[in-house]
PDB file of N, CA and C in Angstrom:
ATOM      1  N   MET A   1       0.841  -1.180   0.000  1.00 48.00           N
ATOM      2  CA  MET A   1       0.000   0.000   0.000  1.00 48.00           C
ATOM      3  C   MET A   1       0.889   1.247   0.000  1.00 48.00           C
ATOM      4  N   THR A   2       0.623   2.163  -0.906  1.00 63.00           N
ATOM      5  CA  THR A   2       1.411   3.376  -1.040  1.00 63.00           C
ATOM      6  C   THR A   2       0.961   4.428  -0.028  1.00 63.00           C
ATOM      7  N   ASP A   3       1.923   5.142   0.538  1.00 81.00           N
ATOM      8  CA  ASP A   3       1.612   6.202   1.496  1.00 81.00           C
ATOM      9  C   ASP A   3       1.011   7.388   0.760  1.00 81.00           C
ATOM     10  N   LYS A   4      -0.141   7.833   1.205  1.00 94.00           N
ATOM     11  CA  LYS A   4      -0.844   8.944   0.570  1.00 94.00           C
ATOM     12  C   LYS A   4      -0.504  10.281   1.213  1.00 94.00           C
ATOM     13  N   SER A   5       0.392  10.269   2.194  1.00 95.00           N
ATOM     14  CA  SER A   5       0.756  11.492   2.904  1.00 95.00           C
ATOM     15  C   SER A   5       2.024  12.102   2.327  1.00 95.00           C
ATOM     16  N   PHE A   6       2.137  13.409   2.476  1.00 96.00           N
ATOM     17  CA  PHE A   6       3.408  14.084   2.245  1.00 96.00           C
ATOM     18  C   PHE A   6       4.164  14.047   3.564  1.00 96.00           C
ATOM     19  N   ASP A   7       5.474  14.234   3.523  1.00 94.00           N
ATOM     20  CA  ASP A   7       6.177  14.317   4.797  1.00 94.00           C
ATOM     21  C   ASP A   7       5.673  15.579   5.517  1.00 94.00           C
ATOM     22  N   PRO A   8       5.692  15.580   6.844  1.00 96.00           N
ATOM     23  CA  PRO A   8       5.093  16.683   7.609  1.00 96.00           C
ATOM     24  C   PRO A   8       5.628  18.075   7.251  1.00 96.00           C
ATOM     25  N   GLU A   9       6.919  18.194   6.996  1.00 97.00           N
ATOM     26  CA  GLU A   9       7.486  19.496   6.633  1.00 97.00           C
ATOM     27  C   GLU A   9       6.955  19.987   5.299  1.00 97.00           C
ATOM     28  N   THR A  10       6.855  19.090   4.329  1.00 96.00           N
ATOM     29  CA  THR A  10       6.340  19.456   3.011  1.00 96.00           C
ATOM     30  C   THR A  10       4.877  19.850   3.106  1.00 96.00           C
ATOM     31  N   GLU A  11       4.096  19.061   3.825  1.00 97.00           N
ATOM     32  CA  GLU A  11       2.688  19.387   3.989  1.00 97.00           C
ATOM     33  C   GLU A  11       2.524  20.764   4.632  1.00 97.00           C
ATOM     34  N   GLN A  12       3.272  21.019   5.700  1.00 97.00           N
ATOM     35  CA  GLN A  12       3.147  22.306   6.393  1.00 97.00           C
ATOM     36  C   GLN A  12       3.570  23.461   5.496  1.00 97.00           C
ATOM     37  N   TYR A  13       4.613  23.264   4.709  1.00 97.00           N
ATOM     38  CA  TYR A  13       5.055  24.304   3.782  1.00 97.00           C
ATOM     39  C   TYR A  13       3.939  24.624   2.780  1.00 97.00           C
ATOM     40  N   MET A  14       3.329  23.590   2.198  1.00 97.00           N
ATOM     41  CA  MET A  14       2.266  23.815   1.214  1.00 97.00           C
ATOM     42  C   MET A  14       1.073  24.524   1.854  1.00 97.00           C
ATOM     43  N   ILE A  15       0.702  24.104   3.047  1.00 98.00           N
ATOM     44  CA  ILE A  15      -0.421  24.726   3.759  1.00 98.00           C
ATOM     45  C   ILE A  15      -0.122  26.204   4.018  1.00 98.00           C
ATOM     46  N   ASP A  16       1.053  26.484   4.585  1.00 98.00           N
ATOM     47  CA  ASP A  16       1.419  27.870   4.898  1.00 98.00           C
ATOM     48  C   ASP A  16       1.484  28.720   3.634  1.00 98.00           C
ATOM     49  N   TYR A  17       2.090  28.181   2.589  1.00 97.00           N
ATOM     50  CA  TYR A  17       2.224  28.917   1.330  1.00 97.00           C
ATOM     51  C   TYR A  17       0.856  29.285   0.767  1.00 97.00           C
ATOM     52  N   MET A  18      -0.038  28.326   0.723  1.00 97.00           N
ATOM     53  CA  MET A  18      -1.370  28.590   0.170  1.00 97.00           C
ATOM     54  C   MET A  18      -2.179  29.518   1.071  1.00 97.00           C
ATOM     55  N   ASN A  19      -2.177  29.265   2.356  1.00 98.00           N
ATOM     56  CA  ASN A  19      -2.984  30.079   3.269  1.00 98.00           C
ATOM     57  C   ASN A  19      -2.504  31.527   3.311  1.00 98.00           C
ATOM     58  N   GLN A  20      -1.205  31.742   3.266  1.00 98.00           N
ATOM     59  CA  GLN A  20      -0.670  33.094   3.349  1.00 98.00           C
ATOM     60  C   GLN A  20      -0.694  33.826   2.016  1.00 98.00           C
ATOM     61  N   GLY A  21      -0.496  33.102   0.940  1.00 97.00           N
ATOM     62  CA  GLY A  21      -0.347  33.763  -0.352  1.00 97.00           C
ATOM     63  C   GLY A  21      -1.502  33.661  -1.323  1.00 97.00           C
ATOM     64  N   HIS A  22      -2.426  32.732  -1.065  1.00 97.00           N
ATOM     65  CA  HIS A  22      -3.468  32.490  -2.059  1.00 97.00           C
ATOM     66  C   HIS A  22      -4.861  32.290  -1.451  1.00 97.00           C
ATOM     67  N   PRO A  23      -5.308  33.228  -0.605  1.00 97.00           N
ATOM     68  CA  PRO A  23      -6.629  33.064   0.017  1.00 97.00           C
ATOM     69  C   PRO A  23      -7.774  33.058  -0.995  1.00 97.00           C
ATOM     70  N   ALA A  24      -7.629  33.781  -2.099  1.00 97.00           N
ATOM     71  CA  ALA A  24      -8.688  33.786  -3.108  1.00 97.00           C
ATOM     72  C   ALA A  24      -8.854  32.393  -3.716  1.00 97.00           C
ATOM     73  N   SER A  25      -7.743  31.722  -3.996  1.00 98.00           N
ATOM     74  CA  SER A  25      -7.822  30.374  -4.561  1.00 98.00           C
ATOM     75  C   SER A  25      -8.521  29.423  -3.601  1.00 98.00           C
ATOM     76  N   ILE A  26      -8.220  29.551  -2.315  1.00 98.00           N
ATOM     77  CA  ILE A  26      -8.849  28.678  -1.326  1.00 98.00           C
ATOM     78  C   ILE A  26     -10.355  28.918  -1.287  1.00 98.00           C
ATOM     79  N   LEU A  27     -10.767  30.173  -1.370  1.00 97.00           N
ATOM     80  CA  LEU A  27     -12.196  30.484  -1.415  1.00 97.00           C
ATOM     81  C   LEU A  27     -12.826  29.891  -2.666  1.00 97.00           C
ATOM     82  N   TRP A  28     -12.151  30.015  -3.784  1.00 97.00           N
ATOM     83  CA  TRP A  28     -12.674  29.437  -5.027  1.00 97.00           C
ATOM     84  C   TRP A  28     -12.783  27.927  -4.932  1.00 97.00           C
ATOM     85  N   TYR A  29     -11.793  27.260  -4.316  1.00 98.00           N
ATOM     86  CA  TYR A  29     -11.871  25.806  -4.125  1.00 98.00           C
ATOM     87  C   TYR A  29     -13.122  25.450  -3.329  1.00 98.00           C
ATOM     88  N   ALA A  30     -13.352  26.183  -2.239  1.00 98.00           N
ATOM     89  CA  ALA A  30     -14.500  25.886  -1.380  1.00 98.00           C
ATOM     90  C   ALA A  30     -15.804  26.029  -2.152  1.00 98.00           C
ATOM     91  N   LYS A  31     -15.917  27.104  -2.907  1.00 97.00           N
ATOM     92  CA  LYS A  31     -17.154  27.367  -3.642  1.00 97.00           C
ATOM     93  C   LYS A  31     -17.385  26.340  -4.755  1.00 97.00           C
ATOM     94  N   VAL A  32     -16.394  26.185  -5.620  1.00 97.00           N
ATOM     95  CA  VAL A  32     -16.576  25.380  -6.833  1.00 97.00           C
ATOM     96  C   VAL A  32     -16.422  23.884  -6.571  1.00 97.00           C
ATOM     97  N   TYR A  33     -15.337  23.480  -5.936  1.00 98.00           N
ATOM     98  CA  TYR A  33     -15.085  22.051  -5.737  1.00 98.00           C
ATOM     99  C   TYR A  33     -15.766  21.503  -4.486  1.00 98.00           C
ATOM    100  N   GLY A  34     -15.963  22.360  -3.499  1.00 97.00           N
ATOM    101  CA  GLY A  34     -16.633  21.938  -2.273  1.00 97.00           C
ATOM    102  C   GLY A  34     -18.120  22.205  -2.284  1.00 97.00           C
ATOM    103  N   ASN A  35     -18.576  22.920  -3.329  1.00 97.00           N
ATOM    104  CA  ASN A  35     -19.989  23.265  -3.479  1.00 97.00           C
ATOM    105  C   ASN A  35     -20.524  24.012  -2.247  1.00 97.00           C
ATOM    106  N   VAL A  36     -19.686  24.893  -1.716  1.00 97.00           N
ATOM    107  CA  VAL A  36     -20.082  25.730  -0.583  1.00 97.00           C
ATOM    108  C   VAL A  36     -20.106  27.169  -1.099  1.00 97.00           C
ATOM    109  N   TRP A  37     -21.164  27.488  -1.837  1.00 96.00           N
ATOM    110  CA  TRP A  37     -21.251  28.757  -2.539  1.00 96.00           C
ATOM    111  C   TRP A  37     -21.406  29.956  -1.609  1.00 96.00           C
ATOM    112  N   ASP A  38     -21.814  29.720  -0.375  1.00 96.00           N
ATOM    113  CA  ASP A  38     -21.953  30.827   0.573  1.00 96.00           C
ATOM    114  C   ASP A  38     -20.692  31.017   1.424  1.00 96.00           C
ATOM    115  N   ALA A  39     -19.602  30.370   1.045  1.00 97.00           N
ATOM    116  CA  ALA A  39     -18.339  30.531   1.770  1.00 97.00           C
ATOM    117  C   ALA A  39     -17.884  31.985   1.684  1.00 97.00           C
ATOM    118  N   GLU A  40     -17.334  32.470   2.786  1.00 97.00           N
ATOM    119  CA  GLU A  40     -16.822  33.836   2.843  1.00 97.00           C
ATOM    120  C   GLU A  40     -15.305  33.879   2.954  1.00 97.00           C
ATOM    121  N   GLY A  41     -14.704  32.740   3.187  1.00 96.00           N
ATOM    122  CA  GLY A  41     -13.265  32.624   3.324  1.00 96.00           C
ATOM    123  C   GLY A  41     -12.924  31.217   3.742  1.00 96.00           C
ATOM    124  N   GLY A  42     -11.670  31.006   4.037  1.00 97.00           N
ATOM    125  CA  GLY A  42     -11.285  29.679   4.491  1.00 97.00           C
ATOM    126  C   GLY A  42      -9.784  29.499   4.438  1.00 97.00           C
ATOM    127  N   TYR A  43      -9.369  28.344   4.880  1.00 98.00           N
ATOM    128  CA  TYR A  43      -7.952  28.010   4.842  1.00 98.00           C
ATOM    129  C   TYR A  43      -7.789  26.505   4.734  1.00 98.00           C
ATOM    130  N   ILE A  44      -6.630  26.100   4.253  1.00 98.00           N
ATOM    131  CA  ILE A  44      -6.315  24.676   4.144  1.00 98.00           C
ATOM    132  C   ILE A  44      -5.860  24.196   5.515  1.00 98.00           C
ATOM    133  N   ALA A  45      -6.523  23.174   6.018  1.00 98.00           N
ATOM    134  CA  ALA A  45      -6.169  22.590   7.316  1.00 98.00           C
ATOM    135  C   ALA A  45      -5.223  21.401   7.148  1.00 98.00           C
ATOM    136  N   ALA A  46      -5.354  20.684   6.035  1.00 98.00           N
ATOM    137  CA  ALA A  46      -4.515  19.510   5.775  1.00 98.00           C
ATOM    138  C   ALA A  46      -4.514  19.238   4.277  1.00 98.00           C
ATOM    139  N   ILE A  47      -3.434  18.647   3.806  1.00 98.00           N
ATOM    140  CA  ILE A  47      -3.350  18.247   2.399  1.00 98.00           C
ATOM    141  C   ILE A  47      -2.569  16.944   2.319  1.00 98.00           C
ATOM    142  N   ASP A  48      -3.057  16.045   1.487  1.00 98.00           N
ATOM    143  CA  ASP A  48      -2.336  14.801   1.218  1.00 98.00           C
ATOM    144  C   ASP A  48      -2.420  14.543  -0.274  1.00 98.00           C
ATOM    145  N   LYS A  49      -1.958  13.406  -0.718  1.00 98.00           N
ATOM    146  CA  LYS A  49      -1.887  13.135  -2.147  1.00 98.00           C
ATOM    147  C   LYS A  49      -3.250  12.833  -2.776  1.00 98.00           C
ATOM    148  N   GLU A  50      -4.264  12.643  -1.946  1.00 98.00           N
ATOM    149  CA  GLU A  50      -5.603  12.362  -2.472  1.00 98.00           C
ATOM    150  C   GLU A  50      -6.549  13.561  -2.408  1.00 98.00           C
ATOM    151  N   GLY A  51      -6.231  14.542  -1.549  1.00 98.00           N
ATOM    152  CA  GLY A  51      -7.119  15.685  -1.437  1.00 98.00           C
ATOM    153  C   GLY A  51      -6.682  16.637  -0.343  1.00 98.00           C
ATOM    154  N   MET A  52      -7.572  17.587  -0.060  1.00 98.00           N
ATOM    155  CA  MET A  52      -7.268  18.562   0.988  1.00 98.00           C
ATOM    156  C   MET A  52      -8.507  18.833   1.826  1.00 98.00           C
ATOM    157  N   ASP A  53      -8.253  19.152   3.093  1.00 98.00           N
ATOM    158  CA  ASP A  53      -9.308  19.532   4.027  1.00 98.00           C
ATOM    159  C   ASP A  53      -9.267  21.040   4.187  1.00 98.00           C
ATOM    160  N   LEU A  54     -10.420  21.674   3.978  1.00 98.00           N
ATOM    161  CA  LEU A  54     -10.532  23.116   4.144  1.00 98.00           C
ATOM    162  C   LEU A  54     -11.438  23.419   5.320  1.00 98.00           C
ATOM    163  N   ASP A  55     -11.058  24.407   6.107  1.00 98.00           N
ATOM    164  CA  ASP A  55     -11.955  24.978   7.098  1.00 98.00           C
ATOM    165  C   ASP A  55     -12.536  26.218   6.446  1.00 98.00           C
ATOM    166  N   VAL A  56     -13.838  26.164   6.188  1.00 98.00           N
ATOM    167  CA  VAL A  56     -14.520  27.194   5.424  1.00 98.00           C
ATOM    168  C   VAL A  56     -15.297  28.099   6.364  1.00 98.00           C
ATOM    169  N   GLU A  57     -15.132  29.404   6.167  1.00 97.00           N
ATOM    170  CA  GLU A  57     -15.837  30.395   6.973  1.00 97.00           C
ATOM    171  C   GLU A  57     -17.185  30.710   6.335  1.00 97.00           C
ATOM    172  N   LEU A  58     -18.225  30.573   7.151  1.00 97.00           N
ATOM    173  CA  LEU A  58     -19.590  30.872   6.729  1.00 97.00           C
ATOM    174  C   LEU A  58     -20.141  31.962   7.636  1.00 97.00           C
ATOM    175  N   LYS A  59     -21.271  32.545   7.248  1.00 96.00           N
ATOM    176  CA  LYS A  59     -21.886  33.580   8.086  1.00 96.00           C
ATOM    177  C   LYS A  59     -22.168  33.081   9.491  1.00 96.00           C
ATOM    178  N   ASP A  60     -22.565  31.832   9.605  1.00 95.00           N
ATOM    179  CA  ASP A  60     -22.977  31.291  10.905  1.00 95.00           C
ATOM    180  C   ASP A  60     -21.927  30.383  11.548  1.00 95.00           C
ATOM    181  N   GLY A  61     -20.678  30.486  11.125  1.00 96.00           N
ATOM    182  CA  GLY A  61     -19.641  29.670  11.744  1.00 96.00           C
ATOM    183  C   GLY A  61     -18.652  29.118  10.736  1.00 96.00           C
ATOM    184  N   GLU A  62     -18.061  27.999  11.094  1.00 97.00           N
ATOM    185  CA  GLU A  62     -17.038  27.377  10.272  1.00 97.00           C
ATOM    186  C   GLU A  62     -17.411  25.920  10.014  1.00 97.00           C
ATOM    187  N   LYS A  63     -16.980  25.422   8.869  1.00 97.00           N
ATOM    188  CA  LYS A  63     -17.306  24.054   8.481  1.00 97.00           C
ATOM    189  C   LYS A  63     -16.075  23.449   7.809  1.00 97.00           C
ATOM    190  N   ARG A  64     -15.760  22.217   8.131  1.00 98.00           N
ATOM    191  CA  ARG A  64     -14.655  21.522   7.470  1.00 98.00           C
ATOM    192  C   ARG A  64     -15.216  20.703   6.314  1.00 98.00           C
ATOM    193  N   ILE A  65     -14.539  20.837   5.170  1.00 98.00           N
ATOM    194  CA  ILE A  65     -14.918  20.061   3.992  1.00 98.00           C
ATOM    195  C   ILE A  65     -13.686  19.354   3.442  1.00 98.00           C
ATOM    196  N   ARG A  66     -13.928  18.298   2.701  1.00 98.00           N
ATOM    197  CA  ARG A  66     -12.862  17.539   2.040  1.00 98.00           C
ATOM    198  C   ARG A  66     -13.038  17.693   0.540  1.00 98.00           C
ATOM    199  N   ILE A  67     -11.970  18.089  -0.127  1.00 98.00           N
ATOM    200  CA  ILE A  67     -11.968  18.174  -1.587  1.00 98.00           C
ATOM    201  C   ILE A  67     -10.984  17.127  -2.085  1.00 98.00           C
ATOM    202  N   THR A  68     -11.478  16.208  -2.882  1.00 98.00           N
ATOM    203  CA  THR A  68     -10.656  15.131  -3.426  1.00 98.00           C
ATOM    204  C   THR A  68     -10.086  15.566  -4.767  1.00 98.00           C
ATOM    205  N   PHE A  69      -8.816  15.308  -4.981  1.00 98.00           N
ATOM    206  CA  PHE A  69      -8.190  15.617  -6.260  1.00 98.00           C
ATOM    207  C   PHE A  69      -8.683  14.649  -7.330  1.00 98.00           C
ATOM    208  N   ASP A  70      -8.523  15.033  -8.602  1.00 97.00           N
ATOM    209  CA  ASP A  70      -8.971  14.169  -9.700  1.00 97.00           C
ATOM    210  C   ASP A  70      -7.986  13.037  -9.990  1.00 97.00           C
ATOM    211  N   HIS A  71      -6.858  13.048  -9.290  1.00 97.00           N
ATOM    212  CA  HIS A  71      -5.867  11.965  -9.392  1.00 97.00           C
ATOM    213  C   HIS A  71      -5.035  11.973  -8.111  1.00 97.00           C
ATOM    214  N   VAL A  72      -4.340  10.900  -7.856  1.00 97.00           N
ATOM    215  CA  VAL A  72      -3.441  10.846  -6.710  1.00 97.00           C
ATOM    216  C   VAL A  72      -2.167  11.596  -7.097  1.00 97.00           C
ATOM    217  N   LEU A  73      -1.812  12.578  -6.288  1.00 97.00           N
ATOM    218  CA  LEU A  73      -0.645  13.397  -6.587  1.00 97.00           C
ATOM    219  C   LEU A  73       0.632  12.574  -6.471  1.00 97.00           C
ATOM    220  N   GLU A  74       1.557  12.851  -7.364  1.00 95.00           N
ATOM    221  CA  GLU A  74       2.844  12.149  -7.362  1.00 95.00           C
ATOM    222  C   GLU A  74       3.803  12.732  -6.329  1.00 95.00           C
ATOM    223  N   ASP A  75       3.884  14.070  -6.287  1.00 95.00           N
ATOM    224  CA  ASP A  75       4.878  14.753  -5.452  1.00 95.00           C
ATOM    225  C   ASP A  75       4.474  16.211  -5.293  1.00 95.00           C
ATOM    226  N   GLU A  76       5.384  17.023  -4.724  1.00 95.00           N
ATOM    227  CA  GLU A  76       5.089  18.436  -4.483  1.00 95.00           C
ATOM    228  C   GLU A  76       4.890  19.205  -5.781  1.00 95.00           C
ATOM    229  N   ASP A  77       5.653  18.879  -6.823  1.00 96.00           N
ATOM    230  CA  ASP A  77       5.490  19.560  -8.110  1.00 96.00           C
ATOM    231  C   ASP A  77       4.112  19.283  -8.695  1.00 96.00           C
ATOM    232  N   ASP A  78       3.664  18.049  -8.594  1.00 97.00           N
ATOM    233  CA  ASP A  78       2.334  17.690  -9.064  1.00 97.00           C
ATOM    234  C   ASP A  78       1.269  18.421  -8.235  1.00 97.00           C
ATOM    235  N   ALA A  79       1.511  18.540  -6.929  1.00 97.00           N
ATOM    236  CA  ALA A  79       0.569  19.281  -6.069  1.00 97.00           C
ATOM    237  C   ALA A  79       0.473  20.724  -6.535  1.00 97.00           C
ATOM    238  N   GLN A  80       1.614  21.347  -6.785  1.00 96.00           N
ATOM    239  CA  GLN A  80       1.617  22.748  -7.208  1.00 96.00           C
ATOM    240  C   GLN A  80       0.856  22.928  -8.520  1.00 96.00           C
ATOM    241  N   SER A  81       1.158  22.122  -9.521  1.00 98.00           N
ATOM    242  CA  SER A  81       0.490  22.286 -10.810  1.00 98.00           C
ATOM    243  C   SER A  81      -1.005  21.959 -10.716  1.00 98.00           C
ATOM    244  N   THR A  82      -1.350  20.977  -9.895  1.00 98.00           N
ATOM    245  CA  THR A  82      -2.764  20.623  -9.716  1.00 98.00           C
ATOM    246  C   THR A  82      -3.523  21.757  -9.039  1.00 98.00           C
ATOM    247  N   LEU A  83      -2.953  22.334  -7.987  1.00 98.00           N
ATOM    248  CA  LEU A  83      -3.615  23.437  -7.295  1.00 98.00           C
ATOM    249  C   LEU A  83      -3.762  24.654  -8.205  1.00 98.00           C
ATOM    250  N   ILE A  84      -2.755  24.921  -9.025  1.00 97.00           N
ATOM    251  CA  ILE A  84      -2.852  26.033  -9.976  1.00 97.00           C
ATOM    252  C   ILE A  84      -3.960  25.762 -10.980  1.00 97.00           C
ATOM    253  N   ASP A  85      -3.985  24.569 -11.561  1.00 98.00           N
ATOM    254  CA  ASP A  85      -5.034  24.222 -12.528  1.00 98.00           C
ATOM    255  C   ASP A  85      -6.423  24.328 -11.899  1.00 98.00           C
ATOM    256  N   MET A  86      -6.554  23.835 -10.679  1.00 98.00           N
ATOM    257  CA  MET A  86      -7.853  23.902  -9.992  1.00 98.00           C
ATOM    258  C   MET A  86      -8.266  25.351  -9.761  1.00 98.00           C
ATOM    259  N   SER A  87      -7.310  26.193  -9.418  1.00 97.00           N
ATOM    260  CA  SER A  87      -7.605  27.600  -9.168  1.00 97.00           C
ATOM    261  C   SER A  87      -8.066  28.294 -10.445  1.00 97.00           C
ATOM    262  N   VAL A  88      -7.356  28.059 -11.529  1.00 97.00           N
ATOM    263  CA  VAL A  88      -7.714  28.677 -12.817  1.00 97.00           C
ATOM    264  C   VAL A  88      -9.120  28.247 -13.235  1.00 97.00           C
ATOM    265  N   LYS A  89      -9.408  26.957 -13.139  1.00 98.00           N
ATOM    266  CA  LYS A  89     -10.725  26.448 -13.544  1.00 98.00           C
ATOM    267  C   LYS A  89     -11.826  26.982 -12.633  1.00 98.00           C
ATOM    268  N   ALA A  90     -11.576  27.037 -11.329  1.00 97.00           N
ATOM    269  CA  ALA A  90     -12.575  27.542 -10.392  1.00 97.00           C
ATOM    270  C   ALA A  90     -12.850  29.015 -10.651  1.00 97.00           C
ATOM    271  N   ARG A  91     -11.815  29.784 -10.906  1.00 96.00           N
ATOM    272  CA  ARG A  91     -11.993  31.210 -11.206  1.00 96.00           C
ATOM    273  C   ARG A  91     -12.839  31.388 -12.460  1.00 96.00           C
ATOM    274  N   GLU A  92     -12.588  30.571 -13.482  1.00 96.00           N
ATOM    275  CA  GLU A  92     -13.377  30.650 -14.713  1.00 96.00           C
ATOM    276  C   GLU A  92     -14.852  30.385 -14.431  1.00 96.00           C
ATOM    277  N   VAL A  93     -15.142  29.390 -13.604  1.00 96.00           N
ATOM    278  CA  VAL A  93     -16.527  29.078 -13.247  1.00 96.00           C
ATOM    279  C   VAL A  93     -17.170  30.269 -12.541  1.00 96.00           C
ATOM    280  N   ILE A  94     -16.466  30.825 -11.580  1.00 94.00           N
ATOM    281  CA  ILE A  94     -17.009  31.945 -10.812  1.00 94.00           C
ATOM    282  C   ILE A  94     -17.217  33.166 -11.709  1.00 94.00           C
ATOM    283  N   MET A  95     -16.266  33.462 -12.568  1.00 93.00           N
ATOM    284  CA  MET A  95     -16.389  34.612 -13.458  1.00 93.00           C
ATOM    285  C   MET A  95     -17.529  34.423 -14.454  1.00 93.00           C
ATOM    286  N   SER A  96     -17.720  33.215 -14.955  1.00 91.00           N
ATOM    287  CA  SER A  96     -18.814  32.979 -15.904  1.00 91.00           C
ATOM    288  C   SER A  96     -20.169  33.108 -15.211  1.00 91.00           C
ATOM    289  N   GLN A  97     -20.239  32.731 -13.940  1.00 84.00           N
ATOM    290  CA  GLN A  97     -21.491  32.892 -13.202  1.00 84.00           C
ATOM    291  C   GLN A  97     -21.799  34.363 -12.972  1.00 84.00           C
ATOM    292  N   ARG A  98     -20.777  35.147 -12.685  1.00 80.00           N
ATOM    293  CA  ARG A  98     -20.973  36.592 -12.478  1.00 80.00           C
ATOM    294  C   ARG A  98     -21.495  37.251 -13.743  1.00 80.00           C
ATOM    295  N   LYS A  99     -20.967  36.825 -14.896  1.00 80.00           N
ATOM    296  CA  LYS A  99     -21.394  37.401 -16.174  1.00 80.00           C
ATOM    297  C   LYS A  99     -22.851  37.066 -16.478  1.00 80.00           C
ATOM    298  N   GLN A 100     -23.287  35.889 -16.014  1.00 78.00           N
ATOM    299  CA  GLN A 100     -24.667  35.457 -16.273  1.00 78.00           C
ATOM    300  C   GLN A 100     -25.675  36.213 -15.433  1.00 78.00           C
ATOM    301  N   LYS A 101     -25.238  36.778 -14.316  1.00 65.00           N
ATOM    302  CA  LYS A 101     -26.164  37.469 -13.414  1.00 65.00           C
ATOM    303  C   LYS A 101     -26.520  38.847 -13.876  1.00 65.00           C
TER     304      LYS A 101
END
């Protein structure tokens, strides 16, 4: 059985990097991939090779959700490119919805 975890230092680096530098992407993940359209913010609580756990901020509190990746990540480079692709696609969905309104 293959380990689905990143080493703790790598996981923490990815979490810190995303939470500090890319809060908009995390919000987009929650809305589009987590189907939590009323999310107001959030942060990554954990990430592994199969998905990530987000703590999502809502008007009435916080909720933890799990977003599963479309493939098992190979390594940190795969995580980076996957998160970028997910962010770009989520932004496109959100922007197209805004245009429709």
